[in-house]
PDB file of C-alpha atoms in Angstrom:
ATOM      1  CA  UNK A   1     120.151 106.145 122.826  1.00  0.00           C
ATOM      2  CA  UNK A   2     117.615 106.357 125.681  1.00  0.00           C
ATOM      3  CA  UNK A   3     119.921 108.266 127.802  1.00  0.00           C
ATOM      4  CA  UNK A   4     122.820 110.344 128.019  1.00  0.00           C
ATOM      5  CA  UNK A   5     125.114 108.467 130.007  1.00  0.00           C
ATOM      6  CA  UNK A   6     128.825 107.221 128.756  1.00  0.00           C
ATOM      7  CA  UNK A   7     128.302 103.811 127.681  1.00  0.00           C
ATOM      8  CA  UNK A   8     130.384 100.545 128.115  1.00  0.00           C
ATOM      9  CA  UNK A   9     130.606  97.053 126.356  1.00  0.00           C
ATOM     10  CA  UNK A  10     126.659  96.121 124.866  1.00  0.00           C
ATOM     11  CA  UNK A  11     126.153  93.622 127.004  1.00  0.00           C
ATOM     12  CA  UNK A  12     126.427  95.473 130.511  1.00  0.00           C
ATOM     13  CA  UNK A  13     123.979  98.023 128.356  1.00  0.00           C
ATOM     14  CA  UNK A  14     121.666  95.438 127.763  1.00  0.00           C
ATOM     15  CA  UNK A  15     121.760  94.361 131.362  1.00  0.00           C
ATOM     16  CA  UNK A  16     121.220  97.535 132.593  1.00  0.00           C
ATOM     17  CA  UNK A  17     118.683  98.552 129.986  1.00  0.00           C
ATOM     18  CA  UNK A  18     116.652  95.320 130.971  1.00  0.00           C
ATOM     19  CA  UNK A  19     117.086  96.400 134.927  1.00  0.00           C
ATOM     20  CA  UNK A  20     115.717  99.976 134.200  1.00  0.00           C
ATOM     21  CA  UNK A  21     112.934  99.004 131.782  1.00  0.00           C
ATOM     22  CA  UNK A  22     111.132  97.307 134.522  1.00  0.00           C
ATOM     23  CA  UNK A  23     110.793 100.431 136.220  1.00  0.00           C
ATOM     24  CA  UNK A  24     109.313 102.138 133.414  1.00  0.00           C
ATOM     25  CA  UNK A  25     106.941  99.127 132.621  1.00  0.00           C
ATOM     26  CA  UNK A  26     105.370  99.336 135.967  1.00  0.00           C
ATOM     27  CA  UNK A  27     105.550 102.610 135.957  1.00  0.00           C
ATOM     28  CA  UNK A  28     103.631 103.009 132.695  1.00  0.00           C
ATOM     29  CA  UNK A  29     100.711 100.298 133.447  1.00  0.00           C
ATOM     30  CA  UNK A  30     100.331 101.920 137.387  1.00  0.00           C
ATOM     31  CA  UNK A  31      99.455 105.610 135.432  1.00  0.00           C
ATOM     32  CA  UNK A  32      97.660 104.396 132.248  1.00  0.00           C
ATOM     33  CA  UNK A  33      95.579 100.943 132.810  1.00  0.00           C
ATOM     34  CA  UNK A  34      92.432 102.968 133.837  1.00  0.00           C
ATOM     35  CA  UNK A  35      92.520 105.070 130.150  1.00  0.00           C
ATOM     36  CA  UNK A  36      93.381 101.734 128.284  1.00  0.00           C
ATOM     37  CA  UNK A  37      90.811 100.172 129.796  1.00  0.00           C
ATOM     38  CA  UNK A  38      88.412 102.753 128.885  1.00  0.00           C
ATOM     39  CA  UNK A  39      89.879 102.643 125.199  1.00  0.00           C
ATOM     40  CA  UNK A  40      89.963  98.695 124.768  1.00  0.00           C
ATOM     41  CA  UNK A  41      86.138  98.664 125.613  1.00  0.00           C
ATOM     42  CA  UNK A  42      85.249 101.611 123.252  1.00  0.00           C
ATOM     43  CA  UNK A  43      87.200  98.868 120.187  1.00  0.00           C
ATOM     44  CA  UNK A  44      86.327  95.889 121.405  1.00  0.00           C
ATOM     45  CA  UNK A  45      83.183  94.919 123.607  1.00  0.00           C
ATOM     46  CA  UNK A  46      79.588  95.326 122.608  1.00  0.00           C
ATOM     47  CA  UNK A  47      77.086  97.858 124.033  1.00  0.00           C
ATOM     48  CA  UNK A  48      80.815 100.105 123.994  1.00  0.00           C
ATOM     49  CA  UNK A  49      80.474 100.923 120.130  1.00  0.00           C
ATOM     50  CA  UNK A  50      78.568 104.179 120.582  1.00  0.00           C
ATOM     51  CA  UNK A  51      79.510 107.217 122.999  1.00  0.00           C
ATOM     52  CA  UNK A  52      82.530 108.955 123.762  1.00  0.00           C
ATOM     53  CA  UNK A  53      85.304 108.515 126.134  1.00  0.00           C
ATOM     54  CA  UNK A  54      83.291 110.092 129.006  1.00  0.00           C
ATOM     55  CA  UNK A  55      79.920 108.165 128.750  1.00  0.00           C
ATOM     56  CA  UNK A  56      81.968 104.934 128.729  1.00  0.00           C
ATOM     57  CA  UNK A  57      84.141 105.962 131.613  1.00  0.00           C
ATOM     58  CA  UNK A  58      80.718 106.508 133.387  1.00  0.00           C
ATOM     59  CA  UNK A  59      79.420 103.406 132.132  1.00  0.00           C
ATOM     60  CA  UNK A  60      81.959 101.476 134.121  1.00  0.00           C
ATOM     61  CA  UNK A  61      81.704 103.284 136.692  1.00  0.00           C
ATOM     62  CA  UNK A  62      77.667 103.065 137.258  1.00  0.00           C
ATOM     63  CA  UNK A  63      78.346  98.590 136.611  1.00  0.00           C
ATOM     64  CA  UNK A  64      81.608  97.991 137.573  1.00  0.00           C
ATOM     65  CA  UNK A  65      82.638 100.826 140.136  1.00  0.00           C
ATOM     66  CA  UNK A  66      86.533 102.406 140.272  1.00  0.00           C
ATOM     67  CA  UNK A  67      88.232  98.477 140.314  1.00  0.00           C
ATOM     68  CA  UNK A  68      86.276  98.096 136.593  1.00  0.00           C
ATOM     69  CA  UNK A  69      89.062 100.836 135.816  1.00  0.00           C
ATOM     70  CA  UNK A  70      91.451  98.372 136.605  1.00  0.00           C
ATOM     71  CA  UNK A  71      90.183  94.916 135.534  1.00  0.00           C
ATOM     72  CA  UNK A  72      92.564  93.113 133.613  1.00  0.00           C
ATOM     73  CA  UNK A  73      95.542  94.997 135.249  1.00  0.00           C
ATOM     74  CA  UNK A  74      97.557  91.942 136.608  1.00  0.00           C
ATOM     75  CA  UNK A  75      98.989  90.464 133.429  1.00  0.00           C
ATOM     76  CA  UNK A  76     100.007  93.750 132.407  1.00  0.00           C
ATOM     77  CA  UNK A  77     101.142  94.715 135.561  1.00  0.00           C
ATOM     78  CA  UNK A  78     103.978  92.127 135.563  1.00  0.00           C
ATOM     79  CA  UNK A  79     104.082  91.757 132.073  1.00  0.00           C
ATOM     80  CA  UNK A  80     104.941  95.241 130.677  1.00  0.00           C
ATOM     81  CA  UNK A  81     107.934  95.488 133.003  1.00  0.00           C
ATOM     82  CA  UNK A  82     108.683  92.234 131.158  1.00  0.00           C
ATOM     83  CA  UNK A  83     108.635  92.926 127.744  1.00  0.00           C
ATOM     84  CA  UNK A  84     109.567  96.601 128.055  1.00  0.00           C
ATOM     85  CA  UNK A  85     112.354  96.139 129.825  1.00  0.00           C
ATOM     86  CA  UNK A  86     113.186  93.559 127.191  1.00  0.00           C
ATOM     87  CA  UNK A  87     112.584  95.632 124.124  1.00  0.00           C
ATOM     88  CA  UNK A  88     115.190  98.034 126.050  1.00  0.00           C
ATOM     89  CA  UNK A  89     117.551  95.886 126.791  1.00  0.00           C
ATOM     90  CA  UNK A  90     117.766  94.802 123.227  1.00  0.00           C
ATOM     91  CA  UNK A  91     117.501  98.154 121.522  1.00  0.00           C
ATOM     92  CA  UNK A  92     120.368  99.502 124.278  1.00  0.00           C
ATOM     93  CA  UNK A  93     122.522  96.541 123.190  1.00  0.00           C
ATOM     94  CA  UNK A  94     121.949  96.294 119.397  1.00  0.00           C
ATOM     95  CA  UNK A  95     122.335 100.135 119.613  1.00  0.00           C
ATOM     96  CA  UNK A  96     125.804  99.729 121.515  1.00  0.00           C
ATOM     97  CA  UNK A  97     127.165  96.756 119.739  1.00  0.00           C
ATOM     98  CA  UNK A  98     126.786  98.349 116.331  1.00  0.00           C
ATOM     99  CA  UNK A  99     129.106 101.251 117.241  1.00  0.00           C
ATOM    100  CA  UNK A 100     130.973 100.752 114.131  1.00  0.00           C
ATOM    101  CA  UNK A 101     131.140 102.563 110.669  1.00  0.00           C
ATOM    102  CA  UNK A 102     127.778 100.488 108.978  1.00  0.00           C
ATOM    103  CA  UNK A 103     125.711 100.707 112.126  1.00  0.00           C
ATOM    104  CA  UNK A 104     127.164 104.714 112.565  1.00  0.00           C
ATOM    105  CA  UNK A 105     126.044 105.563 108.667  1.00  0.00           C
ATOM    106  CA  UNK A 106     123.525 108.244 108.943  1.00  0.00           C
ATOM    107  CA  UNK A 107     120.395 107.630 106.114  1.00  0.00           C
ATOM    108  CA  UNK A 108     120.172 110.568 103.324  1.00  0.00           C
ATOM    109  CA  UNK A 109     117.670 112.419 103.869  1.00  0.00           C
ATOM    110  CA  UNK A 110     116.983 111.626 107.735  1.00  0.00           C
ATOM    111  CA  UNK A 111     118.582 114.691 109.375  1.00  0.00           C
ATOM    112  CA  UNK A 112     121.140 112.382 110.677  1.00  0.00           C
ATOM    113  CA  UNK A 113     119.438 109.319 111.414  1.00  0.00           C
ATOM    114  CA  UNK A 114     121.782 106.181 112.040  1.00  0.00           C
ATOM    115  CA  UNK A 115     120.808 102.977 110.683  1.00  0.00           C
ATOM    116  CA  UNK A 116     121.667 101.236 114.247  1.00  0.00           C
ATOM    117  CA  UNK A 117     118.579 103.343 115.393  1.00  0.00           C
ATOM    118  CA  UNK A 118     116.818 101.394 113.085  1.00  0.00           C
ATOM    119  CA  UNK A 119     118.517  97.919 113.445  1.00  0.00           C
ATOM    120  CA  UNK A 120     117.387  98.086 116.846  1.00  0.00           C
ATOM    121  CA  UNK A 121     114.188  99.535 116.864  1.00  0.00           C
ATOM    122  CA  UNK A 122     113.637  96.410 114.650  1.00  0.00           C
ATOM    123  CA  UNK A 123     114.983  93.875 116.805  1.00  0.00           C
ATOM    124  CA  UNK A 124     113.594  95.107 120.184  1.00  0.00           C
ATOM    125  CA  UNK A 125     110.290  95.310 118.581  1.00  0.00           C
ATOM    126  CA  UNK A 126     110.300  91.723 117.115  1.00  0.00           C
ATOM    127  CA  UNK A 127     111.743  91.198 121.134  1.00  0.00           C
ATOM    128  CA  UNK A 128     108.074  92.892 122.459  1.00  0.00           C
ATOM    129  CA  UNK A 129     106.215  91.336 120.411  1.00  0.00           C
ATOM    130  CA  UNK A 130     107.123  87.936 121.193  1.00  0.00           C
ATOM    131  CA  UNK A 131     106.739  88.474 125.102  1.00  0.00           C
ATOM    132  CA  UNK A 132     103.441  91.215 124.591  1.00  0.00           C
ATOM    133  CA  UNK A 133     101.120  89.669 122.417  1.00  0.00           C
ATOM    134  CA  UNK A 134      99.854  86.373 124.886  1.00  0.00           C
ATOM    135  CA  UNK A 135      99.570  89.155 127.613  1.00  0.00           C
ATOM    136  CA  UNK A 136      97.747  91.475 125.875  1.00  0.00           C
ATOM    137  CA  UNK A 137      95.361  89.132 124.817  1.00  0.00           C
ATOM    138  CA  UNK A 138      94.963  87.991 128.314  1.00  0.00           C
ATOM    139  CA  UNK A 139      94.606  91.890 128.997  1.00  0.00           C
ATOM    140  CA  UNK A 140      91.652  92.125 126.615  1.00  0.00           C
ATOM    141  CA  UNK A 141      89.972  89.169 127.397  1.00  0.00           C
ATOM    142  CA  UNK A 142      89.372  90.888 131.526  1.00  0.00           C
ATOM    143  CA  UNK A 143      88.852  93.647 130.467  1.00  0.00           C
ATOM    144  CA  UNK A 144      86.110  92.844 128.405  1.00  0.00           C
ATOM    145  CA  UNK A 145      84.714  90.232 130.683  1.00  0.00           C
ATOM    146  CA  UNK A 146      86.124  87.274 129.130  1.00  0.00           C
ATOM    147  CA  UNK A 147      88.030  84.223 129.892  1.00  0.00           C
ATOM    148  CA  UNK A 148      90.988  82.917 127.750  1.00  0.00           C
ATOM    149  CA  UNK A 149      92.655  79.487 126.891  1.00  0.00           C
ATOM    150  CA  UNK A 150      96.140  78.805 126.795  1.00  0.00           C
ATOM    151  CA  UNK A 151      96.309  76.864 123.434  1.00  0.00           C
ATOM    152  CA  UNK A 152      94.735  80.538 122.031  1.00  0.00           C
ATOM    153  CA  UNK A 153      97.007  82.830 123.712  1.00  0.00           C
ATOM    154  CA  UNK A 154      98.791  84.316 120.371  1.00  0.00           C
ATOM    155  CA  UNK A 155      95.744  84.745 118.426  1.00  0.00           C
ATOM    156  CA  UNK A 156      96.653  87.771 116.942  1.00  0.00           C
ATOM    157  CA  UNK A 157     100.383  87.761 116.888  1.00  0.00           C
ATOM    158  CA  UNK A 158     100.131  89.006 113.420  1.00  0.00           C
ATOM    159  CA  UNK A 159      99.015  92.288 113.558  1.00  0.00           C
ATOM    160  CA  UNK A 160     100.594  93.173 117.149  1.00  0.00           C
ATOM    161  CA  UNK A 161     104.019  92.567 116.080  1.00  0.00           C
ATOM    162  CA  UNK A 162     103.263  94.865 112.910  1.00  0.00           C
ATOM    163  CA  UNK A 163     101.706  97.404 115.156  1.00  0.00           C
ATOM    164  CA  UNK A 164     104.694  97.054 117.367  1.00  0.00           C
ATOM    165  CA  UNK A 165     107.176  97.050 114.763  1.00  0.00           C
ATOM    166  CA  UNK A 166     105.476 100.803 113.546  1.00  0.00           C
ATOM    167  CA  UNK A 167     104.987 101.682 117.137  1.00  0.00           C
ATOM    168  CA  UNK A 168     108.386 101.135 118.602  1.00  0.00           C
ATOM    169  CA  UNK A 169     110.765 102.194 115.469  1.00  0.00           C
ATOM    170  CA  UNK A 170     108.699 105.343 115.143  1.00  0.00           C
ATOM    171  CA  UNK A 171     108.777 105.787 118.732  1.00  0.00           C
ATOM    172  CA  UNK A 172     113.341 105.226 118.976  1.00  0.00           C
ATOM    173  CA  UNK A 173     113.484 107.527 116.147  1.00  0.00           C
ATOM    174  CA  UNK A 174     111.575 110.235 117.226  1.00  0.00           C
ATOM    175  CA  UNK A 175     113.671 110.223 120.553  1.00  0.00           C
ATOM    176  CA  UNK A 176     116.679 109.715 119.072  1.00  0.00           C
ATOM    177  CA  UNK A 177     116.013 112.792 116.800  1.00  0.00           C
ATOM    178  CA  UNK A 178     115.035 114.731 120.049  1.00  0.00           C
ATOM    179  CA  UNK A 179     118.513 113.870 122.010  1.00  0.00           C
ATOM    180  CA  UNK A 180     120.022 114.676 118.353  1.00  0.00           C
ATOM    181  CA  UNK A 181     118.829 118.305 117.528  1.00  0.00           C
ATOM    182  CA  UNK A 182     117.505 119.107 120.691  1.00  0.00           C
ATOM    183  CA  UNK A 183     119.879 118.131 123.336  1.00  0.00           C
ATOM    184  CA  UNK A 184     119.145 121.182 125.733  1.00  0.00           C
ATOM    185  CA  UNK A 185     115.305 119.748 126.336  1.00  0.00           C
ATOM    186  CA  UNK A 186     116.318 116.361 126.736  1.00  0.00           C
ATOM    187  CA  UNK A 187     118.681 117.229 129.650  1.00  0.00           C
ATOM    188  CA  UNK A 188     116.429 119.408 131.229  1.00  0.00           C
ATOM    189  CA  UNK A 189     115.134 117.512 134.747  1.00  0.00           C
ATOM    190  CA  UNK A 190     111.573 116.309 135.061  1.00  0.00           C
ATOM    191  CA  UNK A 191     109.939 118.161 132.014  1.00  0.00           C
ATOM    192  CA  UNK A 192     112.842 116.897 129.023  1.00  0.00           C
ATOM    193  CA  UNK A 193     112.437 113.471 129.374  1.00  0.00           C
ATOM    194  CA  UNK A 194     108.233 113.507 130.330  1.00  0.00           C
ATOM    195  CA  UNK A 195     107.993 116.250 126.924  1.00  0.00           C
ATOM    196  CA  UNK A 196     110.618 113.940 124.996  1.00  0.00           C
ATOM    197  CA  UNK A 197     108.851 110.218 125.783  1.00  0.00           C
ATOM    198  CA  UNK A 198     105.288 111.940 125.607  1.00  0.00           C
ATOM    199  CA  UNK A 199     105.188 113.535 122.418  1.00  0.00           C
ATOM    200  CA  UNK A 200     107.075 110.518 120.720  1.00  0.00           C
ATOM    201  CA  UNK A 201     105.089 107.661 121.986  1.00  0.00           C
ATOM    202  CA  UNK A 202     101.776 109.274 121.482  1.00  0.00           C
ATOM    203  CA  UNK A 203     103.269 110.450 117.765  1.00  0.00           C
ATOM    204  CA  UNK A 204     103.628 107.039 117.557  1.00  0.00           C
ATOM    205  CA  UNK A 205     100.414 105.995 118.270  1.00  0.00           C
ATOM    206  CA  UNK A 206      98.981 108.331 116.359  1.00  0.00           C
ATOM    207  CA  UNK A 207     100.434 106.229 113.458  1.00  0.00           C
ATOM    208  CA  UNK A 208      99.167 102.795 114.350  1.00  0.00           C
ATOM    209  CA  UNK A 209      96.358 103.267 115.900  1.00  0.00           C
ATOM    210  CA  UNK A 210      94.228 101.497 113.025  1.00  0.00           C
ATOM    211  CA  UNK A 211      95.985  98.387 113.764  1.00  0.00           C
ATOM    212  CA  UNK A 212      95.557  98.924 117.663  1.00  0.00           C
ATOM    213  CA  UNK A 213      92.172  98.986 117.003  1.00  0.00           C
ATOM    214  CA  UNK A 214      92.228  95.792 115.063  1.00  0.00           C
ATOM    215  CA  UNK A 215      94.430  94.270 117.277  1.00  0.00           C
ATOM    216  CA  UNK A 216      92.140  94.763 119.874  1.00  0.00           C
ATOM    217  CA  UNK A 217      88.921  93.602 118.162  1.00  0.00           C
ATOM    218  CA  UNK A 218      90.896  90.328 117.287  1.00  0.00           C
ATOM    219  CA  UNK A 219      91.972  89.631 120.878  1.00  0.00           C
ATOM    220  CA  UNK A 220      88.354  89.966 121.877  1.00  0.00           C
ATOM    221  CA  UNK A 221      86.991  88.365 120.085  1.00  0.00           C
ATOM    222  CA  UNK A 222      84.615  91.149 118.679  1.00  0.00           C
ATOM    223  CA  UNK A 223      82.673  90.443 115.364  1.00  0.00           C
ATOM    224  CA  UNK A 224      83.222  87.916 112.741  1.00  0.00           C
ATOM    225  CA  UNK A 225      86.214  86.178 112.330  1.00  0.00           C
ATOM    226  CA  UNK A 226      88.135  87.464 109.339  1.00  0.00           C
ATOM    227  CA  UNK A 227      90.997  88.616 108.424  1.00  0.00           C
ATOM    228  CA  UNK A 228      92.796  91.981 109.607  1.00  0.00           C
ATOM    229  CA  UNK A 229      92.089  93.290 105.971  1.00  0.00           C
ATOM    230  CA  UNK A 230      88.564  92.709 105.808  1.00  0.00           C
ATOM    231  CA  UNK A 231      88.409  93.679 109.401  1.00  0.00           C
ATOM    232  CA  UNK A 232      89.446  97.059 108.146  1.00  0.00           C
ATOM    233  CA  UNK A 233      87.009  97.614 105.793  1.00  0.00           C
ATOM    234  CA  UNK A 234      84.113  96.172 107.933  1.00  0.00           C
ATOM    235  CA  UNK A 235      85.334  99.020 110.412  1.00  0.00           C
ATOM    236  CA  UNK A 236      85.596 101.699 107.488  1.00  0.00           C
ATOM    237  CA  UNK A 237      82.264 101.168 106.105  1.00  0.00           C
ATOM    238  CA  UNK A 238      80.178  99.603 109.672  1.00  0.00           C
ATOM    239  CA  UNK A 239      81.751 101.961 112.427  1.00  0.00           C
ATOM    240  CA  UNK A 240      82.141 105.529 111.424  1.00  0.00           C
ATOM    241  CA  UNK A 241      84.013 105.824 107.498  1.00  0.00           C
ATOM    242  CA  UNK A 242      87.872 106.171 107.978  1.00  0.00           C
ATOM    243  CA  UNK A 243      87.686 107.710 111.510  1.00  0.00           C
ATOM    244  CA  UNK A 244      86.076 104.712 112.720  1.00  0.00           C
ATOM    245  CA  UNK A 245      89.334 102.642 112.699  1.00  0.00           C
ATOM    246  CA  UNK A 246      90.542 105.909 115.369  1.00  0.00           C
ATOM    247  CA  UNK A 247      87.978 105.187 117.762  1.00  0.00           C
ATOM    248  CA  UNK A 248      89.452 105.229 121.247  1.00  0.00           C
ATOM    249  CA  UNK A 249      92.476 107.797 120.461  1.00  0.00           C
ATOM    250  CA  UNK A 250      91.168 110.015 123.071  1.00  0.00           C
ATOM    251  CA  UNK A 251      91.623 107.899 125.928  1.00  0.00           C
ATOM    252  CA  UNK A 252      94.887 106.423 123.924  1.00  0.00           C
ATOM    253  CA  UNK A 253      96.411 109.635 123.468  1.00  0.00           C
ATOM    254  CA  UNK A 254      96.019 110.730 126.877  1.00  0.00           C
ATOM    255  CA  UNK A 255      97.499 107.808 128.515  1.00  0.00           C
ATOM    256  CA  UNK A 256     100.300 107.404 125.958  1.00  0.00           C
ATOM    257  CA  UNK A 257     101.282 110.877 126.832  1.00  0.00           C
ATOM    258  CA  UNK A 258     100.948 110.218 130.621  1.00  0.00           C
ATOM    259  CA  UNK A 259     101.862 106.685 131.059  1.00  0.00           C
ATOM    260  CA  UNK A 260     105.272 107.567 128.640  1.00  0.00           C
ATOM    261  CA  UNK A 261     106.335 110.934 130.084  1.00  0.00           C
ATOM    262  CA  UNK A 262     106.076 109.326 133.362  1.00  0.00           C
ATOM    263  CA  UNK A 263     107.465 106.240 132.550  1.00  0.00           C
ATOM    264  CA  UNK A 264     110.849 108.005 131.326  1.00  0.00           C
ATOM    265  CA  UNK A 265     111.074 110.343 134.037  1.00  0.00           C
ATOM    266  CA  UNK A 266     111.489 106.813 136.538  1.00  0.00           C
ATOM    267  CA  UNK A 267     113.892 105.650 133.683  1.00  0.00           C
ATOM    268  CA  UNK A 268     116.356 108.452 133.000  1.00  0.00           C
ATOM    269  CA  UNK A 269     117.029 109.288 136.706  1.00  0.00           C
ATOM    270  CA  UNK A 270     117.364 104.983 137.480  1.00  0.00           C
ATOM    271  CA  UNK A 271     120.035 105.320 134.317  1.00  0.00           C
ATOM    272  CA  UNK A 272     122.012 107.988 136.157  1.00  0.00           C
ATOM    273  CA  UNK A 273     121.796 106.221 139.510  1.00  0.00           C
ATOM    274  CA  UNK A 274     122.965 103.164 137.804  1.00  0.00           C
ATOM    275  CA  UNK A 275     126.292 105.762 136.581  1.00  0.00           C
ATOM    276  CA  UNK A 276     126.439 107.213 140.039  1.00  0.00           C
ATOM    277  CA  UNK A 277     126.929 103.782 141.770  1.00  0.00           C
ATOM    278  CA  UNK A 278     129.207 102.795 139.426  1.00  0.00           C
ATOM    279  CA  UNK A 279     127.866  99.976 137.904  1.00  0.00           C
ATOM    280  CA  UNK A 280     129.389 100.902 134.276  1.00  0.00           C
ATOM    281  CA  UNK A 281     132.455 101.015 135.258  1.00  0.00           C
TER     282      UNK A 281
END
């Protein structure tokens, strides 16, 4: 569903979605680390919870010089080609392997939407999730200056695999509707795929970014400890009314649209190298 290439039996898709997804992991973290780092302090660290984007970008800058940019990178680094690749692999391979009538039945009201789309959104979300949420929180922890524990490292798992789930599904249907009614700017080189991954992932984030935030605060240990709930209304009546549970979607949306568009770019042309040399044959 990623891509347009002919497919072959779901496991070799699987394989070859978990090849490619590396590439767009790395890809994504090497683009946007130095925007999410700007965006996890704005949620999550004190002396962070007032100013824009732009005063705390200069913030770290005047303490922590250009590397503050990129503190925390590492587990990300080699994690996100992990567990994207993974949630691709799985998606491609669900997708593939439900290639029958049931998984083919398009939902009323969808404009054609298949409920294999959804099936595997589902399952390589659950798939990220799993793999995401210990490095994330390892994430957060450097780049809010603080250390983390092993026997902690999936505080949180509750709310990132929700925000996942709504991230991810959102994110497969929206290109899947793309490749569906607008074929003609998918294929286009460079700009489809960048426009196509963009737009959709940052839609997407647009979505869940209330739980982002919360995610966040939990991970780093900001506040109180409560529950995601009451962590909502803290935020809705302490940090701003409704909007306050959006702070940080500047710096989000721009490296969602970046880091994506990039990241599919690297990912559509490795899918039709992988055709090229054969390797679905």
């Amino acid at each position: 569903m990623t891509h347009n290439e002919d497919r072959t039996h779901w496991l070799k898709e699987g394989l070859i979605g978990l090849g490619v997804g590396v590439l767009y992991g790395t890809t994504s973290v090497t683009v946007g680390h130095p925007l999410d780092t700007i965006k996890t302090k704005m949620q999550a660290q004190a002396g962070f919870e007032r100013g824009g984007a732009f005063a705390s970008f200069l913030k770290v800058l005047r303490t922590q010089g250009i590397l503050g940019l990129y503190r925390g990178c590492i587990p990300p680094l080699w994690g996100s080609g992990i567990f994207r690749s993974t949630q691709f692999a799985v998606f491609e391979a669900v997708y593939t392997y439900m290639d029958t009538s049931f998984g083919k039945y398009e939902l009323p009201m969808t404009g054609g939407l298949q409920v294999r789309v959804c099936v595997a959104g589902a399952c390589g979300s659950t798939a990220r999730a799993i793999i995401e949420s210990p490095l994330e929180l390892a994430k957060v922890r450097r780049q809010t200056g603080q250390s983390w524990q092993l026997s902690g490292i999936y505080k949180g798992f509750g709310v990132t695999w929700c925000r996942t789930m709504g991230l991810m599904c959102t994110y497969f249907i929206l290109v899947d509707s793309t490749r569906r009614h607008f074929p003609d700017v998918f294929k286009r080189p460079l700009l489809g795929p960048f426009l196509t991954s963009g737009v959709a992932a940052t839609l997407a984030w647009w979505i869940v970014w209330p739980l982002e935030n919360m995610k966040s605060q939990v991970q780093g240990n900001y506040g109180k400890e409560m529950s995601t709930w009451q962590r909502i209304k803290f935020n809705i009546k302490e940090r701003g009314g409704f909007f306050g549970l959006y702070r940080g979607l500047g710096p989000g949306t721009a490296r969602s649209f970046l880091a994506n568009g990039t990241s599919m770019i690297v990912m559509v042309n490795a899918q039709k190298k992988v055709s090229e040399w054969g390797l679905r044959g």
